[in-house]
Coordinates of C-alpha atoms and ligand atoms in Angstrom, one line a residue:
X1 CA 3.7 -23.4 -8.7
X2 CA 4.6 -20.4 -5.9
X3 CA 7.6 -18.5 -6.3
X4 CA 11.2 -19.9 -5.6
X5 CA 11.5 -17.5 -2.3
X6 CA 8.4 -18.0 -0.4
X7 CA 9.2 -16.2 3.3
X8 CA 6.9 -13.4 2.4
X9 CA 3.7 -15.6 2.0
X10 CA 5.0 -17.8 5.0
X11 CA 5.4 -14.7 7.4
X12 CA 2.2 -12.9 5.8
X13 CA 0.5 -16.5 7.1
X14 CA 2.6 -16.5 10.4
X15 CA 4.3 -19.9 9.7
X16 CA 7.6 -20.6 10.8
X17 CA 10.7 -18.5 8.4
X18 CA 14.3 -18.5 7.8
X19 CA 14.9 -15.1 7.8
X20 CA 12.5 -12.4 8.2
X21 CA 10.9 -11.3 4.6
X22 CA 11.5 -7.4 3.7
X23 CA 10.5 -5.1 1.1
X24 CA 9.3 -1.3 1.0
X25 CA 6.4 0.1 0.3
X26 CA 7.9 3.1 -2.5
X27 CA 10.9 0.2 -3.9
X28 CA 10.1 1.5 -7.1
X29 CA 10.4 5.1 -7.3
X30 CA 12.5 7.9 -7.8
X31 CA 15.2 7.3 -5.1
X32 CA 16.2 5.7 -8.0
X33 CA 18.7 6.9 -10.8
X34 CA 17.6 3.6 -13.4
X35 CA 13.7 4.8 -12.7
X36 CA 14.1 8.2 -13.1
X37 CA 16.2 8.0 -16.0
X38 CA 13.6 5.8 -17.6
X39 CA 10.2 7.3 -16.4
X40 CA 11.8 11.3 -17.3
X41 CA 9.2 13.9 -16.4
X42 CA 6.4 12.1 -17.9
X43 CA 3.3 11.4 -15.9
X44 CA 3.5 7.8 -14.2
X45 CA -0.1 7.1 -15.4
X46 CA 1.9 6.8 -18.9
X47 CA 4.3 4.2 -17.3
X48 CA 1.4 3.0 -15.8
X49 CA 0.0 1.9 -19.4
X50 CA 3.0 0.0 -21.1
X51 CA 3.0 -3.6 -19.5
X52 CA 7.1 -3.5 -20.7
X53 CA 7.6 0.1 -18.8
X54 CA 5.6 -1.0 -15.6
X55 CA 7.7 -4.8 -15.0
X56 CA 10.6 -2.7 -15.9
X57 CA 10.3 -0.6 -12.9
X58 CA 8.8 -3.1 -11.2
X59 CA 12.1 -5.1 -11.5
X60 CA 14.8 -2.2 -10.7
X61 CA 15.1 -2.6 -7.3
X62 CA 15.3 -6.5 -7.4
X63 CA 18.0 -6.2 -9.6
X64 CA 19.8 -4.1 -6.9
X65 CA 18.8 -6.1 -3.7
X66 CA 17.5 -9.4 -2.4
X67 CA 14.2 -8.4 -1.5
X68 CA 11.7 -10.5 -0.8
X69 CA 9.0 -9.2 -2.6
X70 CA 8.5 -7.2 -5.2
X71 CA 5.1 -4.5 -5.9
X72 CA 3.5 -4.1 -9.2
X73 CA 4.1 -0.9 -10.4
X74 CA 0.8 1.3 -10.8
X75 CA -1.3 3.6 -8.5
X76 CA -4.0 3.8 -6.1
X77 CA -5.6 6.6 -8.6
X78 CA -5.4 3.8 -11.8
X79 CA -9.1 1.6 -11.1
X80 CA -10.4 5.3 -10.8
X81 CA -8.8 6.3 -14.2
X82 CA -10.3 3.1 -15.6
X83 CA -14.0 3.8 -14.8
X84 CA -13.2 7.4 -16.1
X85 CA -12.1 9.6 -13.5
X86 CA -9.4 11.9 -14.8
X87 CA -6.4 11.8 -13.1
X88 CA -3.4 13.3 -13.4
X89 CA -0.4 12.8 -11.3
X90 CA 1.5 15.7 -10.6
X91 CA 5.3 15.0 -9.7
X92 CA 5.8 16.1 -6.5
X93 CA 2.6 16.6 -5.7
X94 CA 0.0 13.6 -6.5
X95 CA -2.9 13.1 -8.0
X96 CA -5.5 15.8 -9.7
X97 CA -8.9 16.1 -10.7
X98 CA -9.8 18.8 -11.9
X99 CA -13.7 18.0 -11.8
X100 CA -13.7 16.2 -8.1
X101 CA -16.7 14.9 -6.5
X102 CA -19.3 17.0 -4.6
X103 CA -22.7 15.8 -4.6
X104 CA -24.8 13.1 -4.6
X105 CA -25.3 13.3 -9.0
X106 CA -21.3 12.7 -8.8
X107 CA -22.4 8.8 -8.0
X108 CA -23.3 8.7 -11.1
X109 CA -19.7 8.8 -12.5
X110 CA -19.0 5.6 -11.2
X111 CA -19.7 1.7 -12.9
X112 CA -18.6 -1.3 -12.2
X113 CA -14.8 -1.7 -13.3
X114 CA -14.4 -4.2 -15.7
X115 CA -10.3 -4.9 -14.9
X116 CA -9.6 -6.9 -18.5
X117 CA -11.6 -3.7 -20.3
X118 CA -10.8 -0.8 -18.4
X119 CA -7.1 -2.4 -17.0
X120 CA -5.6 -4.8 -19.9
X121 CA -2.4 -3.2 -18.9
X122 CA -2.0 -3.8 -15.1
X123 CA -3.3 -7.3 -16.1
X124 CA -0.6 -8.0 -18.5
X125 CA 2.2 -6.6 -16.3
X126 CA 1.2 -8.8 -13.8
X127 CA 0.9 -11.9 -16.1
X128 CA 4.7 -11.2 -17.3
X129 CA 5.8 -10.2 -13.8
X130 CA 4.5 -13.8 -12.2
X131 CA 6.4 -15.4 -15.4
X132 CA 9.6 -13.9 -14.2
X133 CA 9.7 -13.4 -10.6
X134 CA 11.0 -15.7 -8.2
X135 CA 9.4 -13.6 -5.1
X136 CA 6.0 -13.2 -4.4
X137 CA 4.2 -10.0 -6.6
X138 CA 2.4 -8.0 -4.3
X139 CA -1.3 -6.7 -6.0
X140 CA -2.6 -4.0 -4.0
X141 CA -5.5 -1.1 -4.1
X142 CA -6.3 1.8 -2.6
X143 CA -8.7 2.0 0.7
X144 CA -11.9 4.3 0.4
X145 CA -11.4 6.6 2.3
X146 CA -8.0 7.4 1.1
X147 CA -9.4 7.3 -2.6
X148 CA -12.6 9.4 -1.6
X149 CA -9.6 11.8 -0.5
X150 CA -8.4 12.4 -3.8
X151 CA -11.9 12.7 -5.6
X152 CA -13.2 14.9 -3.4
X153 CA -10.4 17.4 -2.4
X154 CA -9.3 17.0 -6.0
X155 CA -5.8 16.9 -5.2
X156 CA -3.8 15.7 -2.3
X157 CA -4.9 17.2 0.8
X158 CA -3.0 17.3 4.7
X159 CA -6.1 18.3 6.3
X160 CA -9.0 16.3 4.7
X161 CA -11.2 18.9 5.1
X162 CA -14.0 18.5 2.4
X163 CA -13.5 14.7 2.6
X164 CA -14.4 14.8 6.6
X165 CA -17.1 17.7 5.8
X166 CA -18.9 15.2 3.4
X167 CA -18.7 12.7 5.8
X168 CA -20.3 14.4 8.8
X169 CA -22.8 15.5 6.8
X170 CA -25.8 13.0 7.5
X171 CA -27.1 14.4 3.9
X172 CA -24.2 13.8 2.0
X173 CA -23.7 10.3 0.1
X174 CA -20.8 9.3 2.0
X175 CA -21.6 5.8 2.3
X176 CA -23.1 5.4 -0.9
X177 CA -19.5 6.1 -2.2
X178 CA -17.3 4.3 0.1
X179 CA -19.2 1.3 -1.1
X180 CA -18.7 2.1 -4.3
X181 CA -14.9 2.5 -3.8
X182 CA -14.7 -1.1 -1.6
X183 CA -16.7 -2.3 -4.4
X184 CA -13.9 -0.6 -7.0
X185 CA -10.9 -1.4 -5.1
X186 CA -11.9 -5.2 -4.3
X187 CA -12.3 -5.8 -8.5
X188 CA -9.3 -4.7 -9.0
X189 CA -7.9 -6.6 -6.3
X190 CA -9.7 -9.9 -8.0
X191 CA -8.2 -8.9 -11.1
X192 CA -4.3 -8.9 -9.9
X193 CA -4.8 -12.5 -8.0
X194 CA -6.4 -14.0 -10.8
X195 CA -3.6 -12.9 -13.2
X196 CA -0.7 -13.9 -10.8
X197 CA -0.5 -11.6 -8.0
X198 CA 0.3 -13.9 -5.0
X199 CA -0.3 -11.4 -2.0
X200 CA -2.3 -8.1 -1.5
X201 CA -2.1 -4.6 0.1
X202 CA -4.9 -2.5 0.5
X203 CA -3.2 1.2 1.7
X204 CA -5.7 3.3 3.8
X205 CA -2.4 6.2 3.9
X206 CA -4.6 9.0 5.1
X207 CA -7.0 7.2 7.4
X208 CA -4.7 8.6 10.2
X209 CA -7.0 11.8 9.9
X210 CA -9.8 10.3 11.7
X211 CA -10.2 9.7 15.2
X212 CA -11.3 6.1 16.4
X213 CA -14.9 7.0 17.0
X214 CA -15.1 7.8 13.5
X215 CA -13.0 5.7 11.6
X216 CA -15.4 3.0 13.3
X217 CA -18.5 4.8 12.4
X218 CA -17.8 6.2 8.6
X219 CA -14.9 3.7 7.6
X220 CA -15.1 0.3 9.2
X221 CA -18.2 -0.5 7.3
X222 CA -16.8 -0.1 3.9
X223 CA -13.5 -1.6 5.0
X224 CA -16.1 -4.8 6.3
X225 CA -17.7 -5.0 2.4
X226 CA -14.3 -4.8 0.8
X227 CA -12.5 -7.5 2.8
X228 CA -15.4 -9.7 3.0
X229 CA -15.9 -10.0 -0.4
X230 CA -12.3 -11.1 -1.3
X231 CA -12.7 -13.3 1.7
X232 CA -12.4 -16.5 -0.6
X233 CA -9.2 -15.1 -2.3
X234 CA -6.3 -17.7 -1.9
X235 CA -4.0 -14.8 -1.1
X236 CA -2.4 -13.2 2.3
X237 CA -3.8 -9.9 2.7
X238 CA -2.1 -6.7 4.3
X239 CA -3.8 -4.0 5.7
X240 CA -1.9 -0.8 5.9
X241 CA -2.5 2.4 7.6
X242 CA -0.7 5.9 8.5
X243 CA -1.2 7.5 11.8
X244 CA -3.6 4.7 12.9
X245 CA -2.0 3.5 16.0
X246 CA -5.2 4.6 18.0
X247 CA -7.5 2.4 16.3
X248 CA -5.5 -0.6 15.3
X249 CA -7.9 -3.3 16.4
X250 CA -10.4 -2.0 14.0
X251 CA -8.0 -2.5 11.3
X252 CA -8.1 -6.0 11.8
X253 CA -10.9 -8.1 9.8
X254 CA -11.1 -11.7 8.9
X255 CA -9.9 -11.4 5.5
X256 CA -6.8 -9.6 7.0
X257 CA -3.8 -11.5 7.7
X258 CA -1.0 -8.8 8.3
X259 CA -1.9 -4.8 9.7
X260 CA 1.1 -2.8 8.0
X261 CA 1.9 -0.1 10.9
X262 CA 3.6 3.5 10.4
X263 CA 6.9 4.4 12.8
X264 CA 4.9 6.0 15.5
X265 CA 4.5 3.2 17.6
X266 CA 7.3 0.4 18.7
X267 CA 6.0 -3.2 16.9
X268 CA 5.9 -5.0 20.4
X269 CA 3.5 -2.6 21.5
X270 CA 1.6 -2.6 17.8
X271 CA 1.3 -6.3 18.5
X272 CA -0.2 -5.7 22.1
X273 CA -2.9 -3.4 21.1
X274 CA -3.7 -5.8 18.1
X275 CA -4.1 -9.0 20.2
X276 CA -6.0 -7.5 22.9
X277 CA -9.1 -9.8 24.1
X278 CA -9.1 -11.4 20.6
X279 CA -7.0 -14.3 21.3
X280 CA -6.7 -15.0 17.2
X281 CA -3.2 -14.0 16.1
X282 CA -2.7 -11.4 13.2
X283 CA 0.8 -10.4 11.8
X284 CA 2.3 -7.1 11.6
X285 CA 4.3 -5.2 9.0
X286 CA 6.8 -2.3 9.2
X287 CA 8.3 -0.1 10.7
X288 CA 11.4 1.9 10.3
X289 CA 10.5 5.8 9.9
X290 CA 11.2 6.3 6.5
X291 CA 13.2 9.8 7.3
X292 CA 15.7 7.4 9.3
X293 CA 16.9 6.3 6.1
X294 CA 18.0 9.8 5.6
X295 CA 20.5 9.5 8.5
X296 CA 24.1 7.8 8.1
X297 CA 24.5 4.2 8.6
X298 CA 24.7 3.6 11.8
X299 CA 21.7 5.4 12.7
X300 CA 20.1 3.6 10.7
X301 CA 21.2 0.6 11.8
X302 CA 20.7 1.1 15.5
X303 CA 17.1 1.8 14.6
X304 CA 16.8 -1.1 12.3
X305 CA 18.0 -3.2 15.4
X306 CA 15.5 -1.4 17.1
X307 CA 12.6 -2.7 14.8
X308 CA 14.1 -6.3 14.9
X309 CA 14.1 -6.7 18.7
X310 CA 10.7 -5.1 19.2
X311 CA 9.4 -7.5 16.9
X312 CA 11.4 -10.4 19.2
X313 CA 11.6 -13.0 16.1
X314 CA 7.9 -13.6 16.1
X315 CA 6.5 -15.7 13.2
X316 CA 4.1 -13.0 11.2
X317 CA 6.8 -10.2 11.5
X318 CA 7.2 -8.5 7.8
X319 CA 10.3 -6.0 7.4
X320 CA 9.2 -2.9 6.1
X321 CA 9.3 1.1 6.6
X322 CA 6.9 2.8 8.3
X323 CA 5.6 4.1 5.1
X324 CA 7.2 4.4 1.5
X325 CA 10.9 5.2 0.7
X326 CA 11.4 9.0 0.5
X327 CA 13.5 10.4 -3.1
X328 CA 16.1 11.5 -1.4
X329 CA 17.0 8.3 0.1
X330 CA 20.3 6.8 -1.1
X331 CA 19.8 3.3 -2.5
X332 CA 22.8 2.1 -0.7
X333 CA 21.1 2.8 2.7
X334 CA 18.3 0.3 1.4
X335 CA 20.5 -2.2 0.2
X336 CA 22.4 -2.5 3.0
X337 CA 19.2 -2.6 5.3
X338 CA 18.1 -5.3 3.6
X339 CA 21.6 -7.5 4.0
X340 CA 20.8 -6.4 8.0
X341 CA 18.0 -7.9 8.0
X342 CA 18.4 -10.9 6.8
X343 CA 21.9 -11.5 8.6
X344 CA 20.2 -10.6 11.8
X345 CA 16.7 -12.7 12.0
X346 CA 18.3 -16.0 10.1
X347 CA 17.2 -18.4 12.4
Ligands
CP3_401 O1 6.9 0.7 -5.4 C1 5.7 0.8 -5.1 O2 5.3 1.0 -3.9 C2 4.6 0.4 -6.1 C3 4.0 1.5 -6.8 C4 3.1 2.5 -6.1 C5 3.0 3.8 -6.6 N1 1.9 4.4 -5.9 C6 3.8 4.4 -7.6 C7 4.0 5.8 -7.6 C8 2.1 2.3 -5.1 C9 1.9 1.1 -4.2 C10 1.4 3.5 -5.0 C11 0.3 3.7 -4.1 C12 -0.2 5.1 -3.8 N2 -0.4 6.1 -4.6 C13 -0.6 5.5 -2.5 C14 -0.6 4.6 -1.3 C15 0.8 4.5 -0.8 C16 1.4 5.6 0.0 O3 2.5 6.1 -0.4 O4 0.7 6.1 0.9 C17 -0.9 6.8 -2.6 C18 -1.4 7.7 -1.4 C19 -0.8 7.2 -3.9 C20 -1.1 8.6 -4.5 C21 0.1 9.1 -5.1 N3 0.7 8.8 -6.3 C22 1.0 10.0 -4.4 C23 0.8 10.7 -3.1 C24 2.1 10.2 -5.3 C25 3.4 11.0 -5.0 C26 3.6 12.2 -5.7 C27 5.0 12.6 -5.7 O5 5.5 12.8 -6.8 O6 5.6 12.6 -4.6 C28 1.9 9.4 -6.4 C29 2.8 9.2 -7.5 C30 3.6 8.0 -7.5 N4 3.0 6.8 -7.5 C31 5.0 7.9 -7.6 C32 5.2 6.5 -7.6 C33 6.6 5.8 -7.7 C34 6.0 9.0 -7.6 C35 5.8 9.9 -8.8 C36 6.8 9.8 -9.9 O7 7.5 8.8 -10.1 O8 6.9 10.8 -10.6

């Protein structure tokens, strides 16, 4: 049996909905008071770990608003914990590793995850969430080249620098580790669906840093192995990037059925520059700037509205920000974006 509210799934699969689906990337998080009262100043990675403390979190927003999905609380960092990479996650900040990767020997760090061995928690969370929910749980997992980010900079990085310098390099095992990460990321994306998970998210959030030519040439490959080999995965699949509005038709695969899309560019135009010359459809999430949810209502609205008409009421449209909810947002603001929504785009 599927969950009770099943316009997420139908939208990620462009079929026909009452109202459009919404949820936010960041729904769990420190905008607000229940989850920072319950996580304190520990490091998520420990919240991470107790099945109870992750569907907790998980749930808090759902108890708040009607949204039509909910995410399992964990991290992109958590499959790379697993195989024994040693994160920490700084508040504020991100996450840390203090020993990153440099060379070719570093390939050596990584095995094969093993998700009910190295990730029994994430496993059970999901198993308990599924239980419970009566949304879709979204699984999701980081993108290479946004994971490679962390191990090689060793901490979160605007610039990319070392990341893009290993890349150039035509000596450096750059491939060699993006497969590795596809090969990483597309276990542990294995691992959610077959406990429960009922859509997926793979977040490429620092991809943005590339330029087309190269996101083709050092990316697309390792995005191509990771897709294609959940290809057989009875689950909608998102594809979510920051700052990638100049190379959205290489986001698109056959495995993808939805290209999440930052604030940068309106949805109607998104959607042109996704369809071009392919004639198959794909469906589009997003994409209220985040920071507009900073503004007083009726800015927010008026954007909002914005999103909505752009999008035109076209079947595959997902409601969602541009990227995730900022900590200083006010929960009320979300709340009452989600009640938009819906009252605006029931058919
Ligand atoms: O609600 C959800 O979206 C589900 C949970 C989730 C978290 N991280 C929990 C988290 C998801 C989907 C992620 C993915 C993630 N983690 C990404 C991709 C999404 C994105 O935002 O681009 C990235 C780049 C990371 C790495 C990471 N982890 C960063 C940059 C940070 C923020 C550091 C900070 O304190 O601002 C984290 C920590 C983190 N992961 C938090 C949460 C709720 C906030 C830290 C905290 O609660 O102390």
């Amino acid at each position: 049996v599927g969950p009770v509210n099943d316009r997420l799934i139908r939208a990620l699969r462009r079929e026909p909905v009452d109202r459009t689906p919404v949820w936010f990337m960041r729904q769990a998080g420190r905008y607000l008071p229940e989850y920072r009262e319950l996580r304190g100043d520990r490091d998520i990675l420990d919240a991470v770990r107790s099945p109870a403390e992750a569907v907790e979190i998980t749930l808090q927003p759902l108890r708040r608003m009607p949204l039509d999905a909910a995410i399992l609380f964990s991290d992109i960092v958590v499959p790379l914990v697993g195989i024994g990479f040693d994160f920490r996650i700084e508040a504020g900040r991100g996450p840390v590793l203090d020993d990153p990767v440099r060379s070719a020997r570093d390939l050596d760090r990584f095995r094969p995850l093993e998700p009910e061995v190295d990730e029994p928690f994430t496993l059970e969370a999901v198993r308990l969430l599924t239980k419970e929910l009566e949304v879709p749980l979204i699984g999701f997992a980081g993108a290479p080249f946004t994971l490679a980010s962390y191990l090689i900079e060793g901490r979160p990085s605007r610039t990319h620098d070392q990341t893009k310098a290993m890349m150039f390099d035509p000596f450096s095992p750059w491939f060699a580790l993006a497969d590795a990460l596809a090969d990483l990321s597309a276990s542990y994306l294995r691992a959610q669906v077959d406990a429960g998970a009922e859509a997926l998210q793979v977040f490429d959030s620092w991809a943005g840093a590339l330029s087309r030519a190269d996101y083709e040439r050092y990316v697309r490959p390792s995005m191509t192995r990771l897709f294609d080999s959940i290809a057989d995965l009875d689950v909608p699949v998102i594809h979510f990037g920051v700052g990638t509005a100049e190379f959205l038709p290489s986001m698109r695969h056959d495995a993808v059925d939805v290209v999440g899309v930052d604030w940068r560019l309106p949805l109607d135009e998104a959607w042109s520059r996704l369809e071009d010359g392919t004639g198959n459809g794909v469906g589009i999430q997003g994409n209220l700037d985040p920071t507009a949810c900073l503004a007083p209502w009726p800015v927010v609205e008026e954007r909002a509205r914005a999103v909505l008409s752009a999008a035109g009421g076209r079947d595959g449209h997902v409601f969602n920000l541009g990227h995730g909810v900022l900590p200083e947002t006010d929960p009320a603001t979300l709340e009452r974006l989600v009640d938009l929504v819906h009252t605006e785009t029931e058919r």
